[in-house]
CSV table of C-alpha atoms in Angstrom, one decimal:
chain,number,residue,atom,x,y,z
C,135,MET,CA,0.0,0.0,0.0
C,136,ARG,CA,3.0,2.4,0.7
C,137,LYS,CA,4.2,2.1,-2.9
C,138,PHE,CA,0.6,2.8,-4.0
C,139,ILE,CA,0.6,6.1,-2.1
C,140,THR,CA,4.0,7.2,-3.5
C,141,ILE,CA,2.5,7.6,-7.0
C,142,ILE,CA,0.2,10.4,-5.8
C,143,THR,CA,2.5,12.9,-7.6
C,144,MET,CA,1.4,11.3,-10.9
C,145,SER,CA,-2.3,10.8,-10.0
C,146,ILE,CA,-4.8,12.3,-7.7
C,147,ILE,CA,-6.1,9.5,-5.5
C,148,THR,CA,-8.7,9.5,-2.8
C,149,LEU,CA,-9.6,6.3,-1.0
C,150,VAL,CA,-13.0,6.3,0.5
C,151,MET,CA,-13.6,3.4,3.0
C,152,MET,CA,-17.1,2.0,3.2
C,153,THR,CA,-18.4,-0.1,6.1
C,154,SER,CA,-21.2,-2.6,6.1
C,155,SER,CA,-21.7,-2.8,9.9
C,156,ASN,CA,-25.2,-1.2,9.5
C,157,LYS,CA,-27.3,-1.9,6.5
C,158,ALA,CA,-30.0,0.7,6.0
C,159,PHE,CA,-32.4,-1.7,4.3
C,160,THR,CA,-32.5,-4.5,1.7
C,161,ILE,CA,-33.8,-4.3,-1.9
C,162,TYR,CA,-35.0,-7.7,-2.9
C,163,LEU,CA,-35.3,-8.5,-6.7
C,164,ILE,CA,-37.6,-11.1,-8.1
C,165,GLY,CA,-37.9,-11.9,-11.8
C,166,ASP,CA,-36.4,-13.8,-14.6
C,167,SER,CA,-33.1,-14.3,-16.4
C,168,THR,CA,-32.9,-10.7,-17.6
C,169,MET,CA,-32.5,-9.7,-14.0
C,170,ALA,CA,-30.9,-12.7,-12.4
C,171,ASN,CA,-27.3,-13.2,-11.1
C,172,LYS,CA,-25.1,-15.3,-13.4
C,173,ASP,CA,-22.3,-17.8,-12.9
C,174,ILE,CA,-19.6,-16.0,-14.9
C,175,GLU,CA,-17.5,-19.1,-14.9
C,176,LYS,CA,-20.2,-21.0,-16.8
C,177,GLU,CA,-22.1,-18.2,-18.5
C,178,GLY,CA,-19.2,-16.0,-19.6
C,179,ARG,CA,-20.2,-12.5,-20.4
C,180,GLU,CA,-23.9,-12.9,-19.7
C,181,ARG,CA,-25.2,-10.7,-16.9
C,182,GLY,CA,-28.7,-9.9,-15.5
C,183,TRP,CA,-29.2,-6.2,-15.0
C,184,GLY,CA,-29.9,-6.9,-11.3
C,185,MET,CA,-26.3,-8.1,-11.0
C,186,ALA,CA,-25.1,-4.5,-11.7
C,187,LEU,CA,-27.5,-2.8,-9.2
C,188,GLN,CA,-25.3,-2.9,-6.1
C,189,GLY,CA,-22.8,-0.7,-7.9
C,190,PHE,CA,-25.4,2.0,-8.1
C,191,PHE,CA,-26.2,2.2,-4.4
C,192,ALA,CA,-24.3,3.1,-1.3
C,193,GLU,CA,-23.0,0.1,0.5
C,194,GLU,CA,-25.4,0.4,3.4
C,195,VAL,CA,-28.1,-0.6,0.9
C,196,TYR,CA,-28.0,-4.4,0.3
C,197,ILE,CA,-29.2,-5.8,-3.0
C,198,ASP,CA,-30.6,-9.4,-2.6
C,199,ASN,CA,-31.2,-10.6,-6.1
C,200,ARG,CA,-33.6,-13.6,-6.0
C,201,ALA,CA,-34.4,-13.5,-9.7
C,202,LEU,CA,-33.9,-16.9,-11.4
C,203,ASN,CA,-33.4,-18.0,-15.0
C,204,GLY,CA,-36.5,-19.3,-16.8
C,205,ARG,CA,-39.0,-18.4,-14.2
C,206,SER,CA,-42.4,-16.8,-14.7
C,207,THR,CA,-44.6,-15.4,-11.9
C,208,LYS,CA,-46.4,-18.8,-11.8
C,209,SER,CA,-43.3,-21.1,-11.6
C,210,PHE,CA,-41.6,-18.7,-9.1
C,211,ILE,CA,-44.5,-19.2,-6.8
C,212,GLU,CA,-45.1,-22.9,-7.4
C,213,GLU,CA,-41.4,-23.8,-6.9
C,214,GLY,CA,-41.5,-22.1,-3.4
C,215,HIS,CA,-39.1,-19.2,-4.3
C,216,TRP,CA,-41.7,-16.5,-3.4
C,217,GLN,CA,-42.4,-17.9,0.0
C,218,LYS,CA,-38.7,-17.7,0.9
C,219,VAL,CA,-38.5,-14.1,-0.1
C,220,LEU,CA,-41.7,-13.3,1.8
C,221,ASN,CA,-40.2,-14.9,4.9
C,222,ASP,CA,-37.2,-12.7,4.7
C,223,LEU,CA,-38.9,-9.3,4.0
C,224,LYS,CA,-38.7,-6.8,6.8
C,225,PRO,CA,-40.3,-3.4,7.4
C,226,GLY,CA,-38.4,-0.8,5.5
C,227,ASP,CA,-37.2,-3.2,2.8
C,228,TYR,CA,-38.1,-2.9,-0.9
C,229,LEU,CA,-39.3,-5.6,-3.4
C,230,VAL,CA,-38.6,-5.1,-7.1
C,231,ILE,CA,-41.0,-7.2,-9.2
C,232,GLN,CA,-40.2,-7.8,-12.9
C,233,PHE,CA,-41.6,-10.7,-14.9
C,234,GLY,CA,-43.1,-11.2,-18.3
C,235,HIS,CA,-40.6,-12.9,-20.6
C,236,ASN,CA,-41.6,-16.4,-19.5
C,237,ASP,CA,-45.2,-15.7,-18.5
C,238,GLU,CA,-45.9,-15.0,-22.2
C,239,LYS,CA,-44.4,-18.3,-23.3
C,240,GLY,CA,-46.4,-21.5,-24.1
C,241,LYS,CA,-50.2,-21.8,-23.6
C,242,ILE,CA,-52.8,-22.3,-20.9
C,243,GLY,CA,-51.8,-25.2,-18.6
C,244,ASP,CA,-48.1,-24.9,-19.2
C,245,LYS,CA,-45.9,-24.7,-16.1
C,246,ARG,CA,-44.9,-21.1,-16.8
C,247,HIS,CA,-47.7,-19.6,-18.8
C,248,THR,CA,-50.0,-16.9,-17.3
C,249,ILE,CA,-52.5,-14.7,-18.9
C,250,ALA,CA,-52.0,-10.9,-19.0
C,251,GLY,CA,-54.9,-9.2,-17.5
C,252,LEU,CA,-55.8,-12.3,-15.4
C,253,THR,CA,-53.4,-14.8,-13.8
C,254,PHE,CA,-50.3,-12.7,-14.6
C,255,ASP,CA,-51.8,-9.7,-12.8
C,256,ASP,CA,-53.1,-11.8,-9.9
C,257,ASN,CA,-49.6,-13.0,-9.2
C,258,ILE,CA,-48.2,-9.5,-9.3
C,259,ARG,CA,-50.9,-8.4,-6.9
C,260,MET,CA,-50.0,-11.3,-4.6
C,261,PHE,CA,-46.3,-10.2,-4.6
C,262,CYS,CA,-47.3,-6.6,-3.8
C,263,ARG,CA,-49.8,-7.4,-1.1
C,264,GLY,CA,-47.3,-9.8,0.5
C,265,ALA,CA,-44.6,-7.1,0.6
C,266,LEU,CA,-47.1,-4.5,1.9
C,267,GLY,CA,-48.1,-6.9,4.6
C,268,LYS,CA,-44.5,-7.1,5.8
C,269,GLY,CA,-44.1,-3.4,5.9
C,270,ALA,CA,-42.0,-3.4,2.7
C,271,THR,CA,-42.4,-1.3,-0.4
C,272,PRO,CA,-43.1,-3.1,-3.7
C,273,ILE,CA,-41.8,-1.6,-6.9
C,274,VAL,CA,-43.6,-3.0,-10.0
C,275,MET,CA,-41.7,-3.1,-13.3
C,276,ASN,CA,-42.8,-4.4,-16.7
C,277,PRO,CA,-40.3,-6.5,-18.7
C,278,VAL,CA,-37.2,-5.1,-20.4
C,279,VAL,CA,-37.3,-5.3,-24.2
C,280,ARG,CA,-35.6,-7.7,-26.6
C,281,CYS,CA,-33.3,-6.4,-29.3
C,282,GLU,CA,-35.6,-7.2,-32.2
C,283,PHE,CA,-36.0,-4.6,-34.9
C,284,THR,CA,-38.3,-4.8,-37.9
C,285,LYS,CA,-38.5,-3.0,-41.2
C,286,ARG,CA,-41.1,-0.3,-41.6
C,287,ILE,CA,-42.0,1.8,-44.5
C,288,ASP,CA,-40.8,5.4,-44.2
C,289,ARG,CA,-43.9,7.0,-45.7
C,290,GLU,CA,-42.5,10.5,-45.7
C,291,THR,CA,-39.4,9.5,-47.7
C,292,VAL,CA,-41.5,7.5,-50.2
C,293,ASN,CA,-44.0,10.4,-50.7
C,294,GLU,CA,-41.1,12.9,-51.3
C,295,ALA,CA,-39.5,10.5,-53.8
C,296,ARG,CA,-42.8,10.0,-55.6
C,297,ALA,CA,-43.4,13.7,-55.8
C,298,ARG,CA,-40.0,14.3,-57.4
C,299,LYS,CA,-40.5,11.6,-60.0
C,300,GLY,CA,-44.2,12.3,-60.6
C,301,SER,CA,-45.0,8.6,-60.5
C,302,SER,CA,-45.6,5.9,-57.9
C,303,ASP,CA,-44.5,3.0,-60.2
C,304,ASP,CA,-40.8,3.3,-60.2
C,305,VAL,CA,-40.0,4.5,-56.7
C,306,ASP,CA,-37.9,2.3,-54.5
C,307,ILE,CA,-39.4,2.1,-51.0
C,308,GLU,CA,-36.9,3.1,-48.4
C,309,ASN,CA,-37.2,1.4,-45.1
C,310,SER,CA,-36.1,2.2,-41.6
C,311,GLU,CA,-35.7,0.0,-38.5
C,312,LYS,CA,-38.2,0.0,-35.7
C,313,LEU,CA,-37.9,-1.8,-32.4
C,314,LYS,CA,-40.5,-4.6,-32.3
C,315,ASP,CA,-43.0,-5.0,-29.4
C,316,THR,CA,-42.6,-8.6,-28.3
C,317,HIS,CA,-44.4,-8.4,-25.0
C,318,GLY,CA,-47.8,-7.0,-25.9
C,319,ALA,CA,-50.2,-6.9,-22.9
C,320,TYR,CA,-47.5,-8.3,-20.5
C,321,ALA,CA,-45.8,-4.9,-20.8
C,322,VAL,CA,-49.1,-3.0,-20.2
C,323,THR,CA,-51.0,-4.6,-17.4
C,324,PRO,CA,-48.3,-4.3,-14.6
C,325,LYS,CA,-48.8,-0.6,-14.7
C,326,TYR,CA,-52.5,-1.0,-14.0
C,327,VAL,CA,-51.9,-3.4,-11.2
C,328,ALA,CA,-49.5,-0.8,-9.6
C,329,ARG,CA,-52.0,2.0,-10.1
C,330,GLU,CA,-54.8,-0.1,-8.6
C,331,LEU,CA,-52.7,-1.0,-5.5
C,332,ARG,CA,-51.2,2.5,-5.3
C,333,VAL,CA,-47.6,1.2,-5.3
C,334,PRO,CA,-44.6,2.5,-7.3
C,335,PHE,CA,-44.3,1.6,-10.9
C,336,VAL,CA,-41.2,1.8,-13.2
C,337,ASP,CA,-41.8,1.6,-17.0
C,338,ALA,CA,-38.8,-0.7,-17.7
C,339,THR,CA,-40.3,-1.6,-21.1
C,340,GLY,CA,-40.4,2.1,-22.2
C,341,ILE,CA,-37.0,2.9,-20.7
C,342,THR,CA,-35.2,0.0,-22.4
C,343,ALA,CA,-37.1,0.5,-25.6
C,344,ASN,CA,-36.0,4.1,-25.7
C,345,LEU,CA,-32.4,3.1,-25.0
C,346,GLU,CA,-32.3,0.5,-27.8
C,347,SER,CA,-34.1,2.7,-30.3
C,348,ARG,CA,-31.6,5.6,-29.7
C,349,LEU,CA,-28.7,3.2,-30.2
C,350,GLY,CA,-30.2,1.7,-33.3
C,351,PRO,CA,-30.1,-1.9,-34.6
C,352,THR,CA,-26.3,-2.1,-34.8
C,353,ASN,CA,-25.2,-0.5,-31.6
C,354,ALA,CA,-28.1,-2.0,-29.6
C,355,LYS,CA,-26.7,-5.5,-30.2
C,356,LEU,CA,-23.8,-4.5,-28.0
C,357,LEU,CA,-26.2,-4.6,-25.0
C,358,HIS,CA,-27.0,-8.2,-25.7
C,359,MET,CA,-25.3,-11.6,-25.9
C,360,LEU,CA,-26.0,-11.3,-29.6
C,361,SER,CA,-22.7,-9.4,-29.8
C,362,ALA,CA,-20.7,-11.7,-27.6
C,363,ASP,CA,-20.5,-14.5,-30.1
C,364,LYS,CA,-20.8,-14.2,-33.8
C,365,ASN,CA,-23.0,-17.4,-33.8
C,366,SER,CA,-25.3,-16.2,-31.1
C,367,LYS,CA,-28.9,-15.3,-31.7
C,368,ASP,CA,-29.6,-14.3,-28.1
C,369,ASN,CA,-31.3,-10.9,-28.4
C,370,THR,CA,-32.7,-11.0,-24.9
C,371,HIS,CA,-29.9,-11.5,-22.3
C,372,TYR,CA,-27.4,-8.8,-21.5
C,373,THR,CA,-23.6,-8.5,-21.7
C,374,GLU,CA,-21.8,-6.8,-18.8
C,375,TYR,CA,-22.1,-3.6,-20.8
C,376,GLY,CA,-25.8,-4.0,-21.4
C,377,ALA,CA,-26.5,-4.9,-17.8
C,378,HIS,CA,-24.6,-1.8,-16.6
C,379,ARG,CA,-26.4,0.5,-19.0
C,380,VAL,CA,-29.9,-0.8,-18.1
C,381,ALA,CA,-29.2,-0.8,-14.3
C,382,GLU,CA,-28.0,2.8,-14.6
C,383,LEU,CA,-31.3,3.9,-16.1
C,384,LEU,CA,-33.5,1.8,-13.9
C,385,VAL,CA,-31.9,2.9,-10.7
C,386,ASP,CA,-32.7,6.5,-11.5
C,387,ALA,CA,-36.3,5.5,-12.4
C,388,MET,CA,-36.6,3.6,-9.1
C,389,ALA,CA,-35.4,6.8,-7.2
C,390,GLU,CA,-38.0,8.9,-9.1
C,391,ALA,CA,-40.8,6.4,-8.1
C,392,CYS,CA,-39.5,6.2,-4.5
C,393,PRO,CA,-37.8,9.6,-3.8
C,394,GLU,CA,-36.5,8.3,-0.4
C,395,LEU,CA,-34.1,6.2,-2.3
C,396,LYS,CA,-32.3,9.2,-4.0
C,397,PRO,CA,-29.8,9.8,-1.1
C,398,TYR,CA,-28.5,6.3,-1.6
C,399,VAL,CA,-28.1,6.3,-5.4
C,400,ARG,CA,-24.6,6.5,-6.7
C,401,HIS,CA,-23.2,6.9,-10.2
C,402,TYR,CA,-19.5,5.9,-10.6
C,403,ASP,CA,-17.5,6.0,-13.7
C,404,PHE,CA,-16.1,2.5,-13.3
C,405,ILE,CA,-17.3,-0.4,-11.1
C,406,VAL,CA,-15.0,-3.3,-10.4
C,407,SER,CA,-16.1,-6.7,-9.2
C,408,ALA,CA,-14.3,-10.0,-9.4
C,409,LYS,CA,-17.7,-11.7,-9.2
C,410,GLY,CA,-19.1,-9.9,-12.2
C,411,PHE,CA,-21.2,-7.4,-10.5
C,412,GLY,CA,-19.5,-4.4,-12.1
C,413,ASN,CA,-18.6,-3.4,-15.6
C,414,TYR,CA,-14.9,-4.4,-15.0
C,415,LEU,CA,-13.7,-7.7,-13.7
C,416,THR,CA,-10.3,-6.4,-12.6
C,417,LEU,CA,-9.1,-3.1,-11.0
C,418,GLN,CA,-6.2,-2.8,-13.5
C,419,ALA,CA,-8.7,-3.0,-16.4
C,420,ALA,CA,-10.8,-0.2,-15.0
C,421,ILE,CA,-7.7,2.0,-14.3
C,422,ASN,CA,-6.4,1.4,-17.9
C,423,ASN,CA,-9.7,2.8,-19.2
C,424,VAL,CA,-9.6,6.0,-17.1
C,425,PRO,CA,-9.0,8.9,-19.5
C,426,ILE,CA,-6.0,11.2,-18.9
C,427,TYR,CA,-6.6,14.4,-16.8
C,428,ALA,CA,-10.3,13.7,-16.4
C,429,LYS,CA,-11.5,13.2,-12.9
C,430,SER,CA,-12.9,9.6,-12.5
C,431,THR,CA,-14.3,7.6,-9.7
C,432,ILE,CA,-13.7,3.8,-9.5
C,433,CYS,CA,-15.9,1.8,-7.1
C,434,VAL,CA,-14.4,-1.4,-6.0
C,435,LEU,CA,-17.2,-3.8,-4.8
C,436,ASP,CA,-15.1,-6.9,-4.0
C,437,GLY,CA,-12.0,-8.9,-4.6
C,438,GLU,CA,-8.4,-8.7,-3.5
C,439,TRP,CA,-6.2,-6.5,-5.6
C,440,LYS,CA,-2.4,-5.9,-5.7
C,441,GLU,CA,-0.9,-2.5,-6.2
C,442,PRO,CA,-2.2,-1.2,-9.6
C,443,LYS,CA,-0.1,0.5,-12.2
C,444,ILE,CA,-1.4,4.0,-12.9
C,445,THR,CA,-0.4,6.2,-15.9
C,446,SER,CA,0.8,9.7,-15.0
C,447,GLY,CA,-2.0,12.3,-15.2
C,448,LYS,CA,-4.9,10.1,-14.3
C,449,LYS,CA,-7.0,11.6,-11.6
C,450,ILE,CA,-8.7,8.8,-9.8
C,451,LYS,CA,-11.0,8.7,-6.7
C,452,TYR,CA,-11.6,5.3,-5.2
C,453,VAL,CA,-14.7,4.1,-3.3
C,454,LYS,CA,-13.9,0.8,-1.7
C,455,PHE,CA,-16.6,-1.5,-0.3
C,456,SER,CA,-15.7,-3.3,2.9
C,457,GLY,CA,-15.6,-6.6,1.0
C,458,ALA,CA,-12.7,-5.4,-1.2
C,459,LYS,CA,-9.0,-5.3,-0.4
C,460,VAL,CA,-6.3,-3.3,-2.1
C,461,ASP,CA,-2.6,-4.0,-1.1
């Protein structure tokens, strides 16, 4: 650590020590694979956006991600996962609810399928009422979007071209890409359940649709596993980059829906976690990407790290969680 301090002439370094002796409250997450924690040894670059959420909160807020791959509201209940969460909820905690991807699959009678407007809504109501009964605050979200774009006719461009040519027979129709709605009513009814029960709602469908539309078909692929392997067709699950971008947007939306969360929200330039909860797996990789002369903050969530090498002129502030160690 002494050698680490000696390079302060080349870099501006502040180490902020965090302690976890007193957790303010816990935010529980229940949902499907788009939110769930991943085994990075087995699943490589795949991340659920819930994995990244801890890096956007102060350490005294604990993120307990109970989301599971492949679950719908129905299977999450029937397999006993909901009861375990309900048992653990305490007054002052939060419960983020986000399902839909698997509820919409299959048909009536399948182990996962529910009906939007009926059983899907009933299950969300049960989650909310269970949380409220424990003195916790439910936050209802609709599902994040898939990266699926479709061709649409750009009528304005076609009409202008036809006007110039004076004919409609020999004009090539120019198309643009539009994000496809793959969730239908499953993206709509959660809002009405939240309104009915007067609980916070976050429009995750709208937020992620706006993100992907702004990025466009090519750049939006970088959010998803579609970009991690040239042979992949996975336009649903996120890379570490995608999980970080989505969590960054959803945490602000959560704080808007529940203003009491705002004092705990953090936005760091780089988040390091050896377990895959950040956007960098190593401290050195994060440092390497810090721009020269720009003030940057690196949050170190976990892991044991040796003295990093820092290029002259990099101005770095460190926020270190109690589970991390830098020698």
